[in-house]
Amino acid sequence: MESIFEEHKNTVKEKRTEFESNLVYKRERFIEELESYAKQVEEFATNGDLNEVNRYLKKAQMLDSKLEAAADKIEAFNAEEEAFKWDSTTYPLRQQTLNTLRPYLKLYELTVEFTTKHKEWMQGPMEKVEPDQVDIDIGNYWRTLYKLEKTFENNPSPKKIASKVKTKVEEFKEHMPLIATLFNPGLRDRHWDQISEIIGYQIRPEEGLNLEKIVEMNLEAYIPKFETISESASKEFSLEKAMEKMRGEWDPLLFTVIPYRETGTHILSAVDDIQLLLDDHLVKTQTMRGSPFIKPFENEIKEWEETLILIQ
């Protein structure tokens, strides 16, 4: 038994030395790996061709993935170091490289995203362009690009990309009044008739009509008049949606009936929730009837009110 114990003590000692040497080797290779990542990030400082942004993005995304995977390697190294009772190594170069990479990655991602959205907004169908969302996106793009310009203040190539894209965002921003008015989801045929009358020829959101074609029509001079129509359309649309919502809230409701004593007659039961809904809808309906924008739905709202009163 003693000889066997001694043999295995030697085996453990040999293996420990082997594993420790292996860990030292892996850590050295890993440091070289991190240094190569840092050099790759430095190369992004010379990238200034807007037409090559898709290629830049792929490289940046690949490098970002490698740096994220490096965190798992560090965790594994630290686990081994703990097993050997060594001090844990921190590898600050990984986080430094990641911090340097992120602005480039953000710049390339935003540039590609804006380019894609720009094409969709300009050439895509009108019903796919949501004015509120476009306004939010454009605001976010501009603010981010403004910050990136400041970040790359002393770095001419990426700053040039950020400046060019910011200029494109600003140029597109000039179309926002047209988008806000003519892409309003509340516009109906009656509104398009008014718009057509203002510009002097027929215009409809038909297939093939998009922002690019509308811009070519040079309608900017009519925007103040469009805004009045669009504002009315929005308020009418809001009333229309409110009516639809009220009707929809009645769809799942069930009137429960129960036998009344021994009379052979049934009566309504548990109507408290229904009564609350009814009272709420009556108040809403009467308020809507008083709106100056209810005219297109005047008959519908009257019929709805009569139905609610009958139920009451």
CSV table of C-alpha atoms in Angstrom, one decimal:
chain,number,residue,atom,x,y,z
A,1,MET,CA,0.0,0.0,0.0
A,2,GLU,CA,2.8,2.4,0.9
A,3,SER,CA,4.4,2.0,-2.5
A,4,ILE,CA,1.1,2.5,-4.2
A,5,PHE,CA,0.5,5.8,-2.3
A,6,GLU,CA,4.0,6.9,-3.1
A,7,GLU,CA,3.5,6.2,-6.7
A,8,HIS,CA,0.3,8.2,-6.9
A,9,LYS,CA,1.8,11.1,-5.0
A,10,ASN,CA,4.5,11.3,-7.7
A,11,THR,CA,1.8,11.0,-10.4
A,12,VAL,CA,-0.1,13.9,-8.8
A,13,LYS,CA,3.0,16.0,-8.5
A,14,GLU,CA,3.9,15.3,-12.1
A,15,LYS,CA,0.4,16.1,-13.3
A,16,ARG,CA,0.2,19.3,-11.2
A,17,THR,CA,3.5,20.5,-12.7
A,18,GLU,CA,2.2,19.6,-16.2
A,19,PHE,CA,-1.2,21.4,-15.7
A,20,GLU,CA,0.5,24.4,-14.2
A,21,SER,CA,2.9,24.6,-17.1
A,22,ASN,CA,0.0,24.2,-19.5
A,23,LEU,CA,-1.9,27.0,-17.8
A,24,VAL,CA,1.1,29.3,-17.9
A,25,TYR,CA,1.4,28.5,-21.7
A,26,LYS,CA,-2.3,29.1,-22.3
A,27,ARG,CA,-2.2,32.5,-20.4
A,28,GLU,CA,0.8,33.6,-22.5
A,29,ARG,CA,-1.0,32.7,-25.8
A,30,PHE,CA,-4.1,34.4,-24.5
A,31,ILE,CA,-2.2,37.6,-23.8
A,32,GLU,CA,-0.9,37.5,-27.4
A,33,GLU,CA,-4.4,36.9,-28.6
A,34,LEU,CA,-5.6,40.0,-26.7
A,35,GLU,CA,-2.7,42.0,-28.1
A,36,SER,CA,-3.7,41.0,-31.7
A,37,TYR,CA,-7.3,42.1,-30.9
A,38,ALA,CA,-6.0,45.5,-29.8
A,39,LYS,CA,-4.1,45.9,-33.0
A,40,GLN,CA,-7.2,45.0,-35.0
A,41,VAL,CA,-9.2,47.7,-33.3
A,42,GLU,CA,-6.4,50.2,-34.1
A,43,GLU,CA,-7.0,49.5,-37.8
A,44,PHE,CA,-10.6,50.8,-37.5
A,45,ALA,CA,-9.1,54.3,-37.0
A,46,THR,CA,-8.1,54.3,-40.7
A,47,ASN,CA,-11.5,53.2,-42.0
A,48,GLY,CA,-13.3,56.2,-43.6
A,49,ASP,CA,-15.0,54.9,-46.8
A,50,LEU,CA,-18.8,55.1,-46.3
A,51,ASN,CA,-19.3,52.5,-49.1
A,52,GLU,CA,-17.3,49.9,-47.1
A,53,VAL,CA,-19.3,50.2,-43.9
A,54,ASN,CA,-21.0,46.8,-44.3
A,55,ARG,CA,-17.5,45.2,-44.4
A,56,TYR,CA,-16.3,47.3,-41.5
A,57,LEU,CA,-19.4,46.2,-39.5
A,58,LYS,CA,-18.8,42.5,-40.1
A,59,LYS,CA,-15.2,42.8,-38.9
A,60,ALA,CA,-16.3,44.8,-35.8
A,61,GLN,CA,-19.0,42.3,-35.0
A,62,MET,CA,-16.6,39.4,-35.3
A,63,LEU,CA,-14.0,41.1,-33.1
A,64,ASP,CA,-16.8,41.9,-30.6
A,65,SER,CA,-17.8,38.3,-30.5
A,66,LYS,CA,-14.1,37.2,-29.9
A,67,LEU,CA,-13.8,39.7,-27.0
A,68,GLU,CA,-17.0,38.5,-25.5
A,69,ALA,CA,-15.7,34.9,-25.7
A,70,ALA,CA,-12.4,36.0,-24.1
A,71,ALA,CA,-14.4,36.8,-21.0
A,72,ASP,CA,-15.3,33.1,-20.7
A,73,LYS,CA,-11.6,32.2,-21.2
A,74,ILE,CA,-10.6,34.5,-18.4
A,75,GLU,CA,-13.2,33.0,-16.1
A,76,ALA,CA,-11.8,29.5,-16.9
A,77,PHE,CA,-8.3,30.7,-16.2
A,78,ASN,CA,-9.3,32.2,-12.9
A,79,ALA,CA,-11.0,28.9,-11.9
A,80,GLU,CA,-7.8,27.0,-12.6
A,81,GLU,CA,-5.7,29.7,-10.8
A,82,GLU,CA,-8.0,29.3,-7.8
A,83,ALA,CA,-7.5,25.5,-7.8
A,84,PHE,CA,-3.7,26.0,-7.8
A,85,LYS,CA,-4.1,28.7,-5.0
A,86,TRP,CA,-2.7,31.3,-7.4
A,87,ASP,CA,-3.7,35.0,-7.5
A,88,SER,CA,-6.4,35.6,-10.1
A,89,THR,CA,-5.2,37.4,-13.3
A,90,THR,CA,-7.4,40.3,-14.5
A,91,TYR,CA,-6.4,40.9,-18.1
A,92,PRO,CA,-7.4,44.6,-18.3
A,93,LEU,CA,-6.4,44.7,-22.0
A,94,ARG,CA,-9.6,42.9,-22.9
A,95,GLN,CA,-11.9,45.5,-21.4
A,96,GLN,CA,-9.7,48.3,-22.8
A,97,THR,CA,-9.9,46.8,-26.3
A,98,LEU,CA,-13.7,46.3,-25.9
A,99,ASN,CA,-14.2,49.9,-24.8
A,100,THR,CA,-12.2,51.2,-27.8
A,101,LEU,CA,-14.1,48.9,-30.2
A,102,ARG,CA,-17.7,49.8,-29.0
A,103,PRO,CA,-17.9,53.3,-30.6
A,104,TYR,CA,-16.7,52.0,-33.9
A,105,LEU,CA,-19.3,49.1,-33.7
A,106,LYS,CA,-22.0,51.6,-32.8
A,107,LEU,CA,-21.1,53.8,-35.7
A,108,TYR,CA,-21.1,51.0,-38.2
A,109,GLU,CA,-24.4,49.5,-36.9
A,110,LEU,CA,-26.1,52.8,-36.9
A,111,THR,CA,-24.9,53.6,-40.4
A,112,VAL,CA,-26.1,50.3,-41.8
A,113,GLU,CA,-29.4,50.5,-40.0
A,114,PHE,CA,-30.1,54.1,-41.1
A,115,THR,CA,-29.2,53.3,-44.7
A,116,THR,CA,-31.7,50.4,-44.6
A,117,LYS,CA,-34.4,52.4,-43.0
A,118,HIS,CA,-33.8,55.3,-45.3
A,119,LYS,CA,-34.5,53.1,-48.3
A,120,GLU,CA,-37.6,51.7,-46.7
A,121,TRP,CA,-38.9,55.1,-45.8
A,122,MET,CA,-38.2,56.7,-49.2
A,123,GLN,CA,-39.1,53.8,-51.5
A,124,GLY,CA,-41.4,51.5,-49.4
A,125,PRO,CA,-45.2,51.6,-49.4
A,126,MET,CA,-46.9,54.5,-47.5
A,127,GLU,CA,-48.7,52.2,-45.0
A,128,LYS,CA,-45.3,50.9,-43.7
A,129,VAL,CA,-44.1,54.4,-42.8
A,130,GLU,CA,-45.3,55.3,-39.3
A,131,PRO,CA,-44.8,59.1,-38.7
A,132,ASP,CA,-44.4,58.9,-34.9
A,133,GLN,CA,-41.8,56.0,-35.1
A,134,VAL,CA,-39.9,57.7,-37.9
A,135,ASP,CA,-39.7,60.9,-35.8
A,136,ILE,CA,-38.4,58.9,-32.8
A,137,ASP,CA,-35.8,57.0,-35.0
A,138,ILE,CA,-34.5,60.1,-36.7
A,139,GLY,CA,-34.1,61.9,-33.3
A,140,ASN,CA,-32.2,58.9,-31.9
A,141,TYR,CA,-30.0,58.7,-34.9
A,142,TRP,CA,-29.1,62.4,-34.9
A,143,ARG,CA,-28.3,62.4,-31.1
A,144,THR,CA,-26.1,59.3,-31.3
A,145,LEU,CA,-24.2,60.5,-34.4
A,146,TYR,CA,-23.7,63.9,-32.7
A,147,LYS,CA,-22.1,62.0,-29.7
A,148,LEU,CA,-20.0,59.8,-32.0
A,149,GLU,CA,-18.7,62.9,-33.8
A,150,LYS,CA,-17.5,64.2,-30.4
A,151,THR,CA,-16.0,60.8,-29.5
A,152,PHE,CA,-14.0,60.7,-32.8
A,153,GLU,CA,-13.0,64.4,-32.6
A,154,ASN,CA,-9.3,63.5,-33.0
A,155,ASN,CA,-9.9,60.6,-35.3
A,156,PRO,CA,-10.6,61.9,-38.9
A,157,SER,CA,-11.7,58.7,-40.7
A,158,PRO,CA,-14.5,57.5,-38.4
A,159,LYS,CA,-15.5,61.2,-37.8
A,160,LYS,CA,-15.9,61.6,-41.5
A,161,ILE,CA,-18.3,58.7,-41.6
A,162,ALA,CA,-20.3,60.0,-38.6
A,163,SER,CA,-20.5,63.5,-40.2
A,164,LYS,CA,-21.7,62.2,-43.5
A,165,VAL,CA,-24.4,60.1,-42.0
A,166,LYS,CA,-25.5,62.9,-39.7
A,167,THR,CA,-25.8,65.1,-42.7
A,168,LYS,CA,-28.0,62.5,-44.4
A,169,VAL,CA,-30.1,62.3,-41.3
A,170,GLU,CA,-30.5,66.1,-41.3
A,171,GLU,CA,-31.4,66.1,-45.0
A,172,PHE,CA,-34.1,63.4,-44.4
A,173,LYS,CA,-35.4,65.3,-41.4
A,174,GLU,CA,-36.5,68.0,-43.8
A,175,HIS,CA,-39.1,65.5,-45.1
A,176,MET,CA,-40.7,65.1,-41.7
A,177,PRO,CA,-43.4,67.7,-42.2
A,178,LEU,CA,-44.6,65.7,-45.3
A,179,ILE,CA,-44.4,62.4,-43.4
A,180,ALA,CA,-46.3,63.8,-40.4
A,181,THR,CA,-49.1,65.2,-42.6
A,182,LEU,CA,-49.5,62.9,-45.7
A,183,PHE,CA,-48.5,59.6,-43.9
A,184,ASN,CA,-51.0,60.1,-41.1
A,185,PRO,CA,-52.8,56.7,-40.6
A,186,GLY,CA,-56.0,58.7,-39.9
A,187,LEU,CA,-56.3,60.1,-43.4
A,188,ARG,CA,-59.4,58.8,-45.2
A,189,ASP,CA,-60.8,59.4,-48.7
A,190,ARG,CA,-62.6,62.6,-47.6
A,191,HIS,CA,-59.2,64.0,-46.4
A,192,TRP,CA,-57.4,63.0,-49.6
A,193,ASP,CA,-60.2,64.8,-51.6
A,194,GLN,CA,-59.4,68.0,-49.6
A,195,ILE,CA,-55.7,67.5,-50.2
A,196,SER,CA,-56.3,66.9,-54.0
A,197,GLU,CA,-58.3,70.1,-54.1
A,198,ILE,CA,-55.5,72.1,-52.5
A,199,ILE,CA,-52.7,70.9,-54.9
A,200,GLY,CA,-55.0,71.0,-58.0
A,201,TYR,CA,-54.7,67.3,-59.0
A,202,GLN,CA,-55.8,63.9,-57.8
A,203,ILE,CA,-53.6,62.2,-55.2
A,204,ARG,CA,-54.3,58.9,-53.4
A,205,PRO,CA,-52.1,56.6,-51.3
A,206,GLU,CA,-52.3,54.0,-54.1
A,207,GLU,CA,-49.8,51.2,-54.8
A,208,GLY,CA,-46.5,52.6,-56.0
A,209,LEU,CA,-46.9,56.0,-54.3
A,210,ASN,CA,-44.0,56.5,-51.8
A,211,LEU,CA,-42.1,59.3,-50.1
A,212,GLU,CA,-39.6,59.6,-52.9
A,213,LYS,CA,-42.4,60.3,-55.4
A,214,ILE,CA,-44.2,62.7,-53.0
A,215,VAL,CA,-40.9,64.7,-52.5
A,216,GLU,CA,-40.6,65.0,-56.3
A,217,MET,CA,-44.0,66.6,-56.4
A,218,ASN,CA,-42.6,69.7,-54.5
A,219,LEU,CA,-45.6,70.0,-52.1
A,220,GLU,CA,-43.7,71.8,-49.3
A,221,ALA,CA,-45.6,75.0,-50.0
A,222,TYR,CA,-48.9,73.3,-49.1
A,223,ILE,CA,-47.7,71.9,-45.8
A,224,PRO,CA,-49.5,74.5,-43.5
A,225,LYS,CA,-52.8,73.5,-45.2
A,226,PHE,CA,-52.0,69.8,-45.0
A,227,GLU,CA,-51.3,70.2,-41.3
A,228,THR,CA,-54.9,71.5,-40.7
A,229,ILE,CA,-56.3,68.5,-42.5
A,230,SER,CA,-54.0,66.1,-40.8
A,231,GLU,CA,-54.8,67.4,-37.4
A,232,SER,CA,-58.5,67.0,-38.0
A,233,ALA,CA,-57.9,63.5,-39.4
A,234,SER,CA,-55.9,62.6,-36.2
A,235,LYS,CA,-58.7,63.6,-33.9
A,236,GLU,CA,-61.3,61.9,-36.1
A,237,PHE,CA,-59.2,58.8,-36.1
A,238,SER,CA,-58.9,58.9,-32.3
A,239,LEU,CA,-62.7,59.1,-32.0
A,240,GLU,CA,-63.0,56.2,-34.5
A,241,LYS,CA,-60.6,54.1,-32.5
A,242,ALA,CA,-62.4,54.9,-29.3
A,243,MET,CA,-65.7,53.7,-30.8
A,244,GLU,CA,-64.1,50.5,-32.0
A,245,LYS,CA,-62.5,49.9,-28.6
A,246,MET,CA,-65.9,50.3,-26.8
A,247,ARG,CA,-67.6,47.9,-29.2
A,248,GLY,CA,-64.7,45.4,-28.7
A,249,GLU,CA,-65.1,45.6,-24.9
A,250,TRP,CA,-68.6,44.2,-25.1
A,251,ASP,CA,-67.6,41.2,-27.3
A,252,PRO,CA,-66.4,38.9,-24.5
A,253,LEU,CA,-69.2,39.8,-22.1
A,254,LEU,CA,-71.8,37.2,-21.2
A,255,PHE,CA,-75.2,38.0,-19.5
A,256,THR,CA,-75.7,35.2,-17.0
A,257,VAL,CA,-79.4,34.2,-16.4
A,258,ILE,CA,-80.7,32.1,-13.5
A,259,PRO,CA,-84.1,30.7,-12.6
A,260,TYR,CA,-86.2,33.0,-10.5
A,261,ARG,CA,-87.7,30.9,-7.6
A,262,GLU,CA,-90.3,28.5,-8.9
A,263,THR,CA,-91.9,30.9,-11.4
A,264,GLY,CA,-90.4,29.3,-14.5
A,265,THR,CA,-88.9,32.7,-15.4
A,266,HIS,CA,-85.2,33.6,-15.6
A,267,ILE,CA,-83.5,36.8,-14.4
A,268,LEU,CA,-80.2,38.5,-15.1
A,269,SER,CA,-77.5,37.8,-12.5
A,270,ALA,CA,-74.1,39.3,-11.6
A,271,VAL,CA,-74.4,42.4,-13.6
A,272,ASP,CA,-72.2,44.7,-11.5
A,273,ASP,CA,-69.2,44.6,-13.8
A,274,ILE,CA,-71.5,45.1,-16.8
A,275,GLN,CA,-73.2,48.0,-15.1
A,276,LEU,CA,-69.8,49.7,-14.5
A,277,LEU,CA,-68.8,49.2,-18.1
A,278,LEU,CA,-72.2,50.5,-19.3
A,279,ASP,CA,-71.9,53.7,-17.1
A,280,ASP,CA,-68.3,54.3,-18.3
A,281,HIS,CA,-69.3,53.9,-22.0
A,282,LEU,CA,-72.3,56.2,-21.6
A,283,VAL,CA,-70.1,59.0,-20.3
A,284,LYS,CA,-67.5,58.4,-23.0
A,285,THR,CA,-70.1,58.3,-25.7
A,286,GLN,CA,-71.8,61.5,-24.6
A,287,THR,CA,-68.4,63.3,-24.4
A,288,MET,CA,-67.5,62.1,-27.9
A,289,ARG,CA,-70.9,63.3,-29.2
A,290,GLY,CA,-69.9,66.8,-28.1
A,291,SER,CA,-66.7,66.8,-30.0
A,292,PRO,CA,-66.5,69.1,-33.1
A,293,PHE,CA,-64.7,66.2,-34.9
A,294,ILE,CA,-67.4,63.6,-34.6
A,295,LYS,CA,-69.3,64.7,-37.7
A,296,PRO,CA,-68.0,61.9,-40.0
A,297,PHE,CA,-69.3,59.3,-37.4
A,298,GLU,CA,-72.3,61.3,-36.2
A,299,ASN,CA,-74.9,58.7,-37.2
A,300,GLU,CA,-72.8,55.8,-35.8
A,301,ILE,CA,-72.3,57.5,-32.4
A,302,LYS,CA,-76.0,58.3,-32.1
A,303,GLU,CA,-76.9,54.7,-32.8
A,304,TRP,CA,-74.3,53.5,-30.3
A,305,GLU,CA,-75.7,55.9,-27.7
A,306,GLU,CA,-79.2,54.6,-28.3
A,307,THR,CA,-78.0,51.0,-27.9
A,308,LEU,CA,-76.3,51.8,-24.6
A,309,ILE,CA,-79.4,53.7,-23.3
A,310,LEU,CA,-81.6,50.7,-24.4
A,311,ILE,CA,-79.3,48.3,-22.4
A,312,GLN,CA,-79.4,50.6,-19.4
